[in-house]
Amino acid sequence: TNTRSQAERWFRALLETRPDWLGAIAIHHGSLGRPLRAEVERRLRAGDLRAVVCTSSLDLGVDFTPVERVVQIGSPKGVARTLQRAGRSGHQPGATSRLLGVPTHALELVEFAAARDAITAADMETRPPLDRPLDVLVQHLVTIAAGEPFDPDAMRDEVRATHAYHRLTDEEWSWALDFLTRGGAALTAYPEYARLTLDDGRMAVSSERLTRRHRMTIGTITGASAMNVRFVRGKRLGSIEEAFINRLRPGDTFVMAGRVLRLERVRDMTAYVTRARGRAAVVPRWMGGRSPLSSRLAAAIRTRLEEARRGVYRDELETVRPLLELQAAWSRIPAPDELLIERTRSRHGHHTFVFSFAGRLANEGLATLVAYRLGQRSPRSLSVTANDYGFELLGREPLEVSEEEWRALFTPDTLVDDLLACLNATELARRRFRDIARVAGLVFPGFPGQGKTTRQLQASSDLFYDVFREYDPGNQLLSQARREVLERELEVSRLRETLELLTEQRIVPIETPRLTPLAFPLWADRMRAQMISSERWRDRVERMAAQLERAAATTTGAKR
């Protein structure tokens, strides 16, 4: 599965459907305790399990030769990711890797077919390398000094020999040493931030106490603060995000490790639970869920859709043919050089759907950017929704925009300035700085068994952020936070490429009498964001789907 929540749901669903498989199937994801995961891995290696419902946590450098087939639930959203997951089966010389794709909605059939085309053509995504992460550099220098004092000049040359730091400037290197020896311009008065000292031309950790604390915080993987989950009288099950537990009250039930658990109490960053009966329970949602569509897979999808537009339906697309033909009947299937813009009206207002096929993150940035630029021209209230295929703008009044105006809205000029203006850039950078502060060693998460809460850690990192902004605005960690917000959270490079492509495409605006197959998922995503109850959302979506099915039957009947 693509997410830990999805793994929990599928494991429970399999057991409810086939209770005789109890003990023959297992669950594995990164938030489960190490002993539980190790036991699943041991049984999988021994061939004792019929199936394991897992995330990519089971892919991390472990070979399981008994695995005959990988069943991928939902599109993996990338070509290389598809190939890597397929490789977990038949993992031995001469064996064949087999992957069965199980789409969670009809259009994912197109994604699976496109992924196979791209794999056959060896058209894989590239991984952009890290560019001078100074928080990691600061941590690395303390780690080296904790082992043995180092010569600054020799260490600088060694660091620059790596690709990530080959563009490291003398100014950045000097800043890192100054930050470690005196805390930079803002923290000079606090001796605990003078972590390194220069003695006989070599850098060393200033005290044994700092060395001990540093060794407890080595690592660059950050995430939401997690609570341990433990039986009241028994073993540890794993970890779960503090924000999720804080929404529960004692007596509430939730699902973890395939079990229905009842929350009894929370104490010292540990949630104590007991087994519960019944099926109704909340499934936790961990951070890091929905991956965006990669640019390579998006291009392969456009190629497959172009075949469908010309009436060519190969392999899986024959199954989804009725849906694509309905899209063509109610609107059109966009060609690779076309930008389809659908407009329709409902009781919620006037909808404008723009299908860029740029991936979720880029479409989120694109939707926010377009809404901001529209608002700059004339004040209006718009709600935005985005998915991998496009974005929706919803307002009370119809959006009357000419082709020339659309092109002006998509101009890459002033992209960064407009993004920073329409988003709360300061808050985004502050949030990114929290992780940077932890990696750089500014924030101590606490001793084992005495971890600090999310609120305490955020308060500490936010204080550093505010102090640096006021008294040390040239602090390189602030610059890194701003840079990472643009590249990682806003995907500004991909967004710029998307805007340049959109300005070259032929804009095709179409008025549709109802939601089309491409627009329906965007409508459903917006409804999910507005509704508290998942049951209410499901009922609403099913009613709309039934209404569209009836309209589709009328359309296909008239077509015949």
Coordinates of C-alpha atoms in Angstrom, one line a residue:
T1 CA 0.0 0.0 0.0
N2 CA 1.1 3.6 -0.3
T3 CA 0.3 4.7 3.2
R4 CA 0.3 3.2 6.7
S5 CA -3.4 4.0 7.2
Q6 CA -4.2 2.1 3.9
A7 CA -2.2 -0.9 5.2
E8 CA -4.3 -1.0 8.4
R9 CA -7.6 -0.7 6.5
W10 CA -6.7 -3.5 4.0
F11 CA -5.4 -5.8 6.8
R12 CA -8.7 -5.4 8.7
A13 CA -10.8 -5.8 5.6
L14 CA -9.0 -9.0 4.6
L15 CA -9.5 -10.6 8.0
E16 CA -13.1 -9.6 8.1
T17 CA -13.6 -11.2 4.6
R18 CA -11.5 -14.2 5.3
P19 CA -11.4 -14.9 9.1
D20 CA -9.8 -18.3 8.4
W21 CA -6.7 -16.4 7.3
L22 CA -6.0 -15.3 10.9
G23 CA -2.4 -16.1 11.6
A24 CA -1.6 -16.7 7.9
I25 CA -1.4 -13.0 7.0
A26 CA 0.5 -10.2 8.7
I27 CA 0.9 -6.4 8.7
H28 CA 4.1 -4.5 8.5
H29 CA 4.8 -0.7 8.4
G30 CA 7.3 1.7 9.9
S31 CA 5.2 2.8 12.9
L32 CA 4.9 -0.7 14.3
G33 CA 7.4 -1.8 17.0
R34 CA 10.7 -3.3 15.9
P35 CA 10.0 -6.7 17.5
L36 CA 6.6 -7.0 15.6
R37 CA 8.3 -6.1 12.3
A38 CA 11.2 -8.5 12.9
E39 CA 8.7 -11.4 13.6
V40 CA 6.9 -10.7 10.4
E41 CA 10.1 -10.6 8.4
R42 CA 11.3 -13.8 10.0
R43 CA 8.0 -15.6 9.1
L44 CA 8.1 -14.1 5.6
R45 CA 11.6 -15.4 5.0
A46 CA 10.6 -18.8 6.3
G47 CA 7.6 -18.9 3.9
D48 CA 5.1 -19.3 6.8
L49 CA 2.8 -16.4 5.6
R50 CA 0.2 -16.4 2.9
A51 CA 0.5 -12.6 2.5
V52 CA 1.8 -9.5 4.2
V53 CA 0.0 -6.2 4.0
C54 CA 2.8 -3.6 4.1
T55 CA 4.1 -0.2 3.1
S56 CA 7.6 0.3 1.6
S57 CA 9.0 -0.2 5.1
L58 CA 9.4 -3.9 4.0
D59 CA 11.5 -2.8 1.0
L60 CA 14.5 -1.4 2.9
G61 CA 17.4 -3.6 1.9
V62 CA 15.8 -6.9 2.9
D63 CA 15.6 -9.8 0.4
F64 CA 12.6 -12.1 0.7
T65 CA 13.0 -14.9 -1.8
P66 CA 9.7 -16.7 -1.0
V67 CA 7.7 -13.7 -2.3
E68 CA 6.1 -14.8 -5.5
R69 CA 4.0 -11.7 -6.4
V70 CA 3.6 -8.1 -5.2
V71 CA 0.0 -6.7 -5.2
Q72 CA 0.2 -2.9 -5.4
I73 CA -2.9 -1.2 -4.0
G74 CA -3.5 2.0 -5.8
S75 CA -1.1 3.7 -8.2
P76 CA 2.4 4.0 -6.9
K77 CA 2.6 7.5 -8.6
G78 CA 6.0 6.9 -10.1
V79 CA 7.8 4.8 -12.7
A80 CA 10.8 4.0 -10.6
R81 CA 8.6 3.3 -7.5
T82 CA 6.6 0.8 -9.5
L83 CA 9.7 -1.0 -10.7
Q84 CA 11.2 -1.0 -7.2
R85 CA 8.1 -2.5 -5.6
A86 CA 7.8 -5.2 -8.3
G87 CA 11.4 -6.2 -7.5
R88 CA 10.4 -7.4 -4.1
S89 CA 9.0 -10.5 -5.7
G90 CA 11.2 -13.1 -7.4
H91 CA 14.2 -11.6 -5.7
Q92 CA 16.8 -14.1 -6.8
P93 CA 19.0 -14.8 -9.9
G94 CA 16.9 -16.0 -12.8
A95 CA 13.5 -15.4 -11.2
T96 CA 10.8 -13.2 -12.6
S97 CA 9.4 -10.3 -10.7
R98 CA 5.6 -10.0 -10.8
L99 CA 3.4 -7.1 -9.8
L100 CA -0.4 -7.1 -9.9
G101 CA -1.9 -3.6 -9.8
V102 CA -5.2 -3.0 -8.0
P103 CA -6.6 0.4 -8.9
T104 CA -8.6 2.2 -6.2
H105 CA -10.5 4.1 -8.9
A106 CA -11.0 3.7 -12.6
L107 CA -8.4 6.3 -13.8
E108 CA -5.6 4.4 -11.9
L109 CA -6.0 1.7 -14.6
V110 CA -4.5 4.3 -17.0
E111 CA -1.7 5.1 -14.5
F112 CA -0.8 1.4 -14.2
A113 CA -0.8 1.0 -18.0
A114 CA 1.3 4.2 -18.4
A115 CA 3.8 3.0 -15.8
R116 CA 4.3 -0.3 -17.6
D117 CA 4.9 1.7 -20.9
A118 CA 7.5 3.9 -19.2
I119 CA 9.2 0.9 -17.6
T120 CA 9.5 -0.8 -21.0
A121 CA 11.0 2.4 -22.4
A122 CA 13.3 2.7 -19.4
D123 CA 12.0 6.2 -18.8
M124 CA 12.7 6.6 -15.1
E125 CA 12.6 9.6 -12.8
T126 CA 15.8 11.3 -11.6
R127 CA 16.3 12.0 -7.9
P128 CA 17.4 15.6 -7.4
P129 CA 20.4 15.6 -5.1
L130 CA 20.5 17.6 -1.9
D131 CA 22.1 21.0 -2.3
R132 CA 24.2 22.2 0.7
P133 CA 21.9 21.3 3.6
L134 CA 23.8 23.2 6.3
D135 CA 21.8 21.7 9.2
V136 CA 23.2 18.3 8.2
L137 CA 26.7 19.8 7.8
V138 CA 26.6 21.2 11.4
Q139 CA 25.5 17.9 12.8
H140 CA 28.2 16.0 10.8
L141 CA 30.9 18.3 12.1
V142 CA 29.9 17.7 15.7
T143 CA 29.7 14.0 15.1
I144 CA 33.2 13.9 13.7
A145 CA 34.6 16.1 16.5
A146 CA 32.9 13.8 19.1
G147 CA 35.0 10.9 17.8
E148 CA 38.3 12.7 17.1
P149 CA 39.3 16.3 16.8
F150 CA 39.6 17.4 13.1
D151 CA 41.6 19.9 11.1
P152 CA 39.1 22.6 9.7
D153 CA 40.9 23.0 6.3
A154 CA 41.2 19.3 5.7
M155 CA 37.6 18.7 6.7
R156 CA 36.4 21.5 4.4
D157 CA 38.1 19.8 1.5
E158 CA 36.6 16.4 2.4
V159 CA 33.1 17.9 2.6
R160 CA 33.5 19.6 -0.7
A161 CA 34.5 16.3 -2.3
T162 CA 30.8 15.2 -1.9
H163 CA 28.2 16.1 -4.5
A164 CA 25.8 17.6 -2.0
Y165 CA 28.5 20.2 -0.9
H166 CA 30.6 20.7 -4.0
R167 CA 29.2 24.2 -4.3
L168 CA 29.7 25.0 -0.6
T169 CA 31.1 28.6 -0.4
D170 CA 33.8 29.8 1.9
E171 CA 31.2 32.1 3.5
E172 CA 28.9 29.1 4.3
W173 CA 31.9 27.1 5.7
S174 CA 33.0 30.0 7.9
W175 CA 29.4 30.5 9.1
A176 CA 29.1 26.8 10.1
L177 CA 32.3 27.0 12.1
D178 CA 31.3 30.2 13.7
F179 CA 27.9 28.8 14.5
L180 CA 29.4 25.8 16.3
T181 CA 32.2 27.7 18.1
R182 CA 30.1 30.6 19.5
G183 CA 26.5 30.1 18.4
G184 CA 26.6 32.7 15.7
A185 CA 25.7 36.4 16.1
A186 CA 22.5 35.7 18.2
L187 CA 23.6 33.0 20.6
T188 CA 27.1 34.3 21.6
A189 CA 26.0 35.0 25.2
Y190 CA 24.9 31.3 25.8
P191 CA 27.9 28.9 26.5
E192 CA 25.8 25.8 25.7
Y193 CA 25.7 26.7 22.0
A194 CA 29.5 26.9 21.8
R195 CA 29.7 23.2 21.0
L196 CA 33.2 23.1 19.4
T197 CA 36.5 24.6 20.5
L198 CA 39.6 25.2 18.5
D199 CA 42.7 23.8 20.2
D200 CA 46.1 23.6 18.5
G201 CA 44.5 24.0 15.1
R202 CA 41.9 21.2 15.6
M203 CA 38.2 21.3 16.4
A204 CA 36.9 19.3 19.3
V205 CA 33.7 19.1 21.3
S206 CA 33.8 21.5 24.2
S207 CA 32.5 19.1 26.9
E208 CA 31.7 15.4 27.5
R209 CA 28.2 16.4 28.5
L210 CA 27.6 17.8 25.0
T211 CA 29.1 14.7 23.4
R212 CA 26.6 12.5 25.3
R213 CA 23.6 14.7 24.3
H214 CA 24.7 14.8 20.7
R215 CA 25.0 11.0 20.4
M216 CA 21.4 10.7 21.6
T217 CA 20.2 13.0 18.8
I218 CA 22.2 11.9 15.8
G219 CA 20.1 11.4 12.7
T220 CA 18.4 13.5 10.0
I221 CA 15.0 11.8 9.7
T222 CA 12.4 14.1 11.3
G223 CA 8.7 13.8 11.6
A224 CA 5.7 14.6 13.7
S225 CA 6.2 13.9 17.4
A226 CA 5.2 10.3 18.1
M227 CA 3.8 8.6 21.2
N228 CA 4.5 5.0 22.1
V229 CA 1.5 2.7 22.0
R230 CA 1.7 0.0 24.7
F231 CA -0.7 -2.5 26.2
V232 CA -1.6 -1.7 29.8
R233 CA -0.1 -5.0 30.8
G234 CA 2.1 -6.1 28.0
K235 CA 4.4 -5.2 25.1
R236 CA 4.9 -2.1 23.0
L237 CA 3.0 -2.1 19.8
G238 CA 4.7 0.8 18.0
S239 CA 4.3 4.5 17.7
I240 CA 1.6 6.9 16.6
E241 CA 1.5 10.6 16.0
E242 CA 0.8 12.7 19.1
A243 CA -1.7 14.9 17.2
F244 CA -3.9 11.8 16.5
I245 CA -3.9 10.6 20.1
N246 CA -4.7 14.1 21.3
R247 CA -8.0 13.9 19.4
L248 CA -9.1 10.8 21.3
R249 CA -10.6 10.5 24.7
P250 CA -10.2 7.5 27.1
G251 CA -12.6 4.9 25.9
D252 CA -12.3 5.7 22.2
T253 CA -11.2 2.9 19.9
F254 CA -8.7 2.9 17.0
V255 CA -7.0 0.4 14.8
M256 CA -3.3 -0.4 14.9
A257 CA -1.2 -3.4 14.0
G258 CA -4.4 -4.9 12.7
R259 CA -6.0 -4.8 16.2
V260 CA -9.0 -2.8 17.5
L261 CA -7.6 -1.0 20.5
R262 CA -9.3 1.0 23.3
L263 CA -7.4 4.0 24.6
E264 CA -7.2 3.8 28.4
R265 CA -4.9 6.7 29.4
V266 CA -2.0 8.8 28.2
R267 CA 1.0 9.3 30.4
D268 CA 4.6 10.4 29.7
M269 CA 4.3 10.4 25.9
T270 CA 2.9 6.8 26.0
A271 CA -0.7 5.8 25.1
Y272 CA -1.8 2.8 27.1
V273 CA -4.4 0.6 25.4
T274 CA -6.3 -2.6 25.8
R275 CA -7.9 -4.9 23.2
A276 CA -11.4 -3.9 22.2
R277 CA -14.3 -5.7 20.6
G278 CA -16.3 -4.7 17.6
R279 CA -15.4 -3.3 14.2
A280 CA -16.2 0.4 14.5
A281 CA -12.9 2.2 15.1
V282 CA -10.8 5.1 13.8
V283 CA -7.9 4.3 11.5
P284 CA -4.9 6.6 12.3
R285 CA -3.6 8.9 9.7
W286 CA 0.2 9.4 9.7
M287 CA 2.0 12.3 8.1
G288 CA 3.7 11.7 4.7
G289 CA 0.6 10.2 3.1
R290 CA -0.2 11.1 -0.4
S291 CA 2.6 11.1 -2.9
P292 CA 2.3 13.3 -6.0
L293 CA 2.3 12.0 -9.5
S294 CA 5.8 12.1 -11.0
S295 CA 6.5 14.1 -14.2
R296 CA 7.6 10.9 -16.0
L297 CA 4.5 9.0 -15.2
A298 CA 2.3 12.1 -16.0
A299 CA 3.9 12.2 -19.5
A300 CA 3.2 8.5 -20.0
I301 CA -0.4 9.0 -18.9
R302 CA -0.8 11.9 -21.5
T303 CA 0.5 9.5 -24.2
R304 CA -2.1 6.8 -23.2
L305 CA -4.9 9.4 -23.1
E306 CA -3.8 10.6 -26.6
E307 CA -4.2 7.0 -27.9
A308 CA -7.7 6.9 -26.4
R309 CA -8.6 10.2 -28.0
R310 CA -7.7 8.7 -31.3
G311 CA -9.8 5.6 -30.6
V312 CA -6.9 3.2 -29.7
Y313 CA -7.6 1.3 -26.5
R314 CA -4.8 -1.2 -25.6
D315 CA -4.7 -3.6 -22.7
E316 CA -6.1 -2.1 -19.5
L317 CA -7.6 0.9 -21.4
E318 CA -10.2 -1.4 -23.0
T319 CA -11.6 -1.9 -19.5
V320 CA -11.8 1.9 -18.8
R321 CA -12.9 2.6 -22.3
P322 CA -16.6 3.4 -21.4
L323 CA -15.4 6.0 -18.9
L324 CA -13.0 7.7 -21.4
E325 CA -15.7 7.6 -24.1
L326 CA -18.0 9.3 -21.6
Q327 CA -15.4 11.9 -20.9
A328 CA -15.2 12.5 -24.7
A329 CA -19.0 12.7 -25.0
W330 CA -19.5 15.1 -22.1
S331 CA -16.4 17.1 -22.7
R332 CA -13.2 15.9 -24.5
I333 CA -10.0 13.9 -23.8
P334 CA -7.2 16.6 -24.0
A335 CA -4.4 16.1 -26.5
P336 CA -0.8 16.5 -25.2
D337 CA -0.7 20.0 -26.6
E338 CA -4.0 21.0 -25.1
L339 CA -5.0 22.5 -21.8
L340 CA -8.6 21.4 -21.0
I341 CA -10.6 23.8 -18.9
E342 CA -14.1 22.6 -18.0
R343 CA -16.8 24.9 -16.5
T344 CA -20.0 23.7 -14.9
R345 CA -22.5 24.9 -12.4
S346 CA -24.0 23.1 -9.4
R347 CA -25.9 24.2 -6.2
H348 CA -22.5 24.8 -4.7
G349 CA -21.6 27.5 -7.2
H350 CA -19.6 27.8 -10.4
H351 CA -16.9 25.3 -10.9
T352 CA -13.8 25.8 -13.1
F353 CA -11.7 22.6 -13.6
V354 CA -8.2 23.0 -15.1
F355 CA -6.4 19.8 -16.2
S356 CA -2.7 20.3 -16.2
F357 CA -1.6 16.7 -15.3
A358 CA 1.3 18.2 -13.3
G359 CA 1.0 16.2 -10.0
R360 CA -0.6 17.1 -6.7
L361 CA 2.0 19.4 -5.2
A362 CA 2.5 21.4 -8.4
N363 CA -1.3 21.7 -8.9
E364 CA -1.8 22.9 -5.4
G365 CA 0.7 25.6 -6.0
L366 CA -0.8 26.4 -9.4
A367 CA -4.3 26.6 -8.0
T368 CA -3.2 29.0 -5.2
L369 CA -1.2 31.1 -7.6
V370 CA -4.0 31.4 -10.1
A371 CA -6.6 32.3 -7.4
Y372 CA -4.2 34.9 -6.0
R373 CA -3.6 36.5 -9.5
L374 CA -7.4 36.5 -10.2
G375 CA -7.9 38.2 -6.8
Q376 CA -5.4 40.9 -7.7
R377 CA -7.4 41.8 -10.8
S378 CA -10.7 42.0 -9.0
P379 CA -11.6 41.0 -5.5
R380 CA -13.4 37.6 -5.4
S381 CA -13.7 34.6 -3.1
L382 CA -12.6 31.3 -4.5
S383 CA -12.0 27.9 -2.9
V384 CA -9.4 25.7 -4.5
T385 CA -8.9 21.9 -4.6
A386 CA -6.1 20.0 -6.4
N387 CA -5.2 16.4 -7.3
D388 CA -2.7 14.8 -9.6
Y389 CA -4.6 15.6 -12.8
G390 CA -5.6 19.2 -12.2
F391 CA -7.3 21.7 -9.9
E392 CA -10.7 23.2 -9.2
L393 CA -11.7 26.9 -8.6
L394 CA -15.1 27.3 -7.0
G395 CA -16.9 30.6 -6.6
R396 CA -20.3 32.1 -6.4
E397 CA -20.0 33.9 -9.6
P398 CA -19.0 32.4 -13.0
L399 CA -15.3 32.8 -13.8
E400 CA -15.2 34.8 -17.1
V401 CA -11.6 34.5 -18.3
S402 CA -10.5 34.8 -22.0
E403 CA -7.7 32.8 -23.5
E404 CA -5.4 35.7 -23.4
E405 CA -6.2 36.2 -19.7
W406 CA -5.5 32.6 -18.9
R407 CA -2.1 32.9 -20.5
A408 CA -1.4 35.9 -18.4
L409 CA -2.5 34.0 -15.3
F410 CA 0.0 31.2 -16.2
T411 CA 3.0 33.4 -16.8
P412 CA 6.1 32.2 -14.9
D413 CA 7.2 35.9 -14.5
T414 CA 7.2 37.0 -10.8
L415 CA 6.4 33.4 -9.8
V416 CA 8.4 33.3 -6.6
D417 CA 7.2 36.8 -5.5
D418 CA 3.6 35.9 -6.2
L419 CA 3.9 32.6 -4.3
L420 CA 5.4 34.2 -1.3
A421 CA 2.7 36.9 -1.4
C422 CA -0.3 34.5 -1.7
L423 CA 1.0 32.0 0.8
N424 CA 2.0 32.5 4.5
A425 CA 5.6 32.2 3.6
T426 CA 6.8 33.1 7.0
E427 CA 4.7 30.4 8.6
L428 CA 5.8 27.8 6.0
A429 CA 9.5 28.7 6.7
R430 CA 8.9 28.6 10.4
R431 CA 7.4 25.1 10.1
R432 CA 10.3 23.9 7.9
F433 CA 12.8 25.5 10.4
R434 CA 11.5 23.2 13.2
D435 CA 13.1 20.2 11.4
I436 CA 16.2 22.1 10.6
A437 CA 16.7 23.2 14.2
R438 CA 16.3 19.6 15.4
V439 CA 18.9 18.3 12.9
A440 CA 21.3 21.2 13.6
G441 CA 21.2 20.3 17.3
L442 CA 19.5 23.5 18.5
V443 CA 16.5 21.7 19.9
F444 CA 17.1 18.7 22.3
P445 CA 14.1 16.3 22.0
G446 CA 14.7 14.9 25.5
F447 CA 16.3 11.9 27.2
P448 CA 15.1 8.4 26.5
G449 CA 11.8 7.8 28.3
Q450 CA 11.5 11.6 29.0
G451 CA 10.8 12.9 25.5
K452 CA 9.5 16.4 25.1
T453 CA 6.0 17.0 23.7
T454 CA 5.4 18.4 20.2
R455 CA 4.2 21.7 21.8
Q456 CA 7.5 22.0 23.8
L457 CA 9.7 21.3 20.7
Q458 CA 7.7 23.7 18.6
A459 CA 7.9 26.4 21.2
S460 CA 11.7 26.0 21.4
S461 CA 12.3 26.0 17.6
D462 CA 9.8 28.9 17.1
L463 CA 11.8 30.9 19.7
F464 CA 15.0 30.3 17.8
Y465 CA 13.3 31.3 14.5
D466 CA 12.1 34.6 15.9
V467 CA 15.4 35.4 17.6
F468 CA 17.4 34.7 14.4
R469 CA 15.0 36.7 12.3
E470 CA 15.4 39.7 14.6
Y471 CA 19.0 39.5 15.7
D472 CA 20.7 37.3 13.1
P473 CA 18.8 37.8 9.8
G474 CA 21.8 36.5 7.8
N475 CA 21.7 33.1 9.6
Q476 CA 22.2 30.4 7.0
L477 CA 19.7 28.1 8.6
L478 CA 17.0 30.7 7.9
S479 CA 18.1 30.8 4.2
Q480 CA 18.0 27.0 4.1
A481 CA 14.4 27.1 5.5
R482 CA 13.3 29.5 2.8
R483 CA 15.0 27.5 0.1
E484 CA 13.5 24.2 1.2
V485 CA 10.0 25.7 1.3
L486 CA 10.3 26.8 -2.3
E487 CA 11.8 23.5 -3.6
R488 CA 10.2 20.8 -1.4
E489 CA 6.9 22.2 -0.3
L490 CA 6.0 24.4 -3.3
E491 CA 8.0 22.5 -5.9
V492 CA 8.8 25.8 -7.5
S493 CA 11.1 24.3 -10.2
R494 CA 8.4 21.9 -11.4
L495 CA 5.8 24.6 -11.1
R496 CA 7.9 26.9 -13.3
E497 CA 8.2 24.1 -15.9
T498 CA 4.5 23.5 -15.7
L499 CA 3.7 27.2 -16.3
E500 CA 6.1 27.4 -19.2
L501 CA 4.3 24.4 -20.7
L502 CA 0.8 25.7 -20.1
T503 CA 1.6 29.0 -21.9
E504 CA 2.5 27.0 -25.0
Q505 CA -0.5 24.8 -25.0
R506 CA -3.8 25.4 -26.8
I507 CA -6.4 26.4 -24.3
V508 CA -9.7 24.5 -24.8
P509 CA -12.6 25.8 -22.6
I510 CA -15.7 23.7 -22.5
E511 CA -19.0 24.3 -20.7
T512 CA -20.3 20.9 -19.3
P513 CA -23.8 20.2 -18.1
R514 CA -22.5 18.1 -15.2
L515 CA -19.4 16.7 -13.6
T516 CA -17.2 14.7 -16.0
P517 CA -15.1 11.6 -15.2
L518 CA -12.0 13.9 -14.9
A519 CA -13.8 16.5 -12.7
F520 CA -15.6 14.1 -10.4
P521 CA -12.5 13.1 -8.3
L522 CA -11.8 16.8 -7.7
W523 CA -15.3 17.4 -6.6
A524 CA -15.1 14.4 -4.2
D525 CA -11.8 15.6 -2.7
R526 CA -13.3 19.0 -2.0
M527 CA -16.3 17.4 -0.3
R528 CA -14.1 15.2 1.8
A529 CA -12.2 18.3 3.1
Q530 CA -15.5 20.0 4.1
M531 CA -17.1 17.0 5.8
I532 CA -16.2 15.8 9.3
S533 CA -17.8 12.4 9.0
S534 CA -16.4 9.9 6.5
E535 CA -19.7 8.1 6.4
R536 CA -21.5 11.3 5.4
W537 CA -18.9 11.9 2.7
R538 CA -19.2 8.4 1.4
D539 CA -23.0 8.7 1.2
R540 CA -22.7 12.0 -0.6
V541 CA -20.2 10.7 -3.1
E542 CA -22.3 7.6 -3.7
R543 CA -25.4 9.7 -4.4
M544 CA -23.5 11.9 -6.9
A545 CA -22.0 8.8 -8.5
A546 CA -25.4 7.2 -8.9
Q547 CA -26.8 10.4 -10.4
L548 CA -23.9 10.6 -12.9
E549 CA -24.4 6.9 -13.7
R550 CA -28.0 7.6 -14.7
A551 CA -26.9 10.5 -16.9
A552 CA -24.2 8.3 -18.4
A553 CA -26.8 5.5 -19.2
T554 CA -28.9 8.1 -21.0
T555 CA -25.9 9.4 -22.9
T556 CA -24.7 5.9 -24.1
G557 CA -28.3 5.0 -24.9
A558 CA -28.7 8.0 -27.1
K559 CA -25.3 7.3 -28.7
R560 CA -26.4 3.8 -29.6

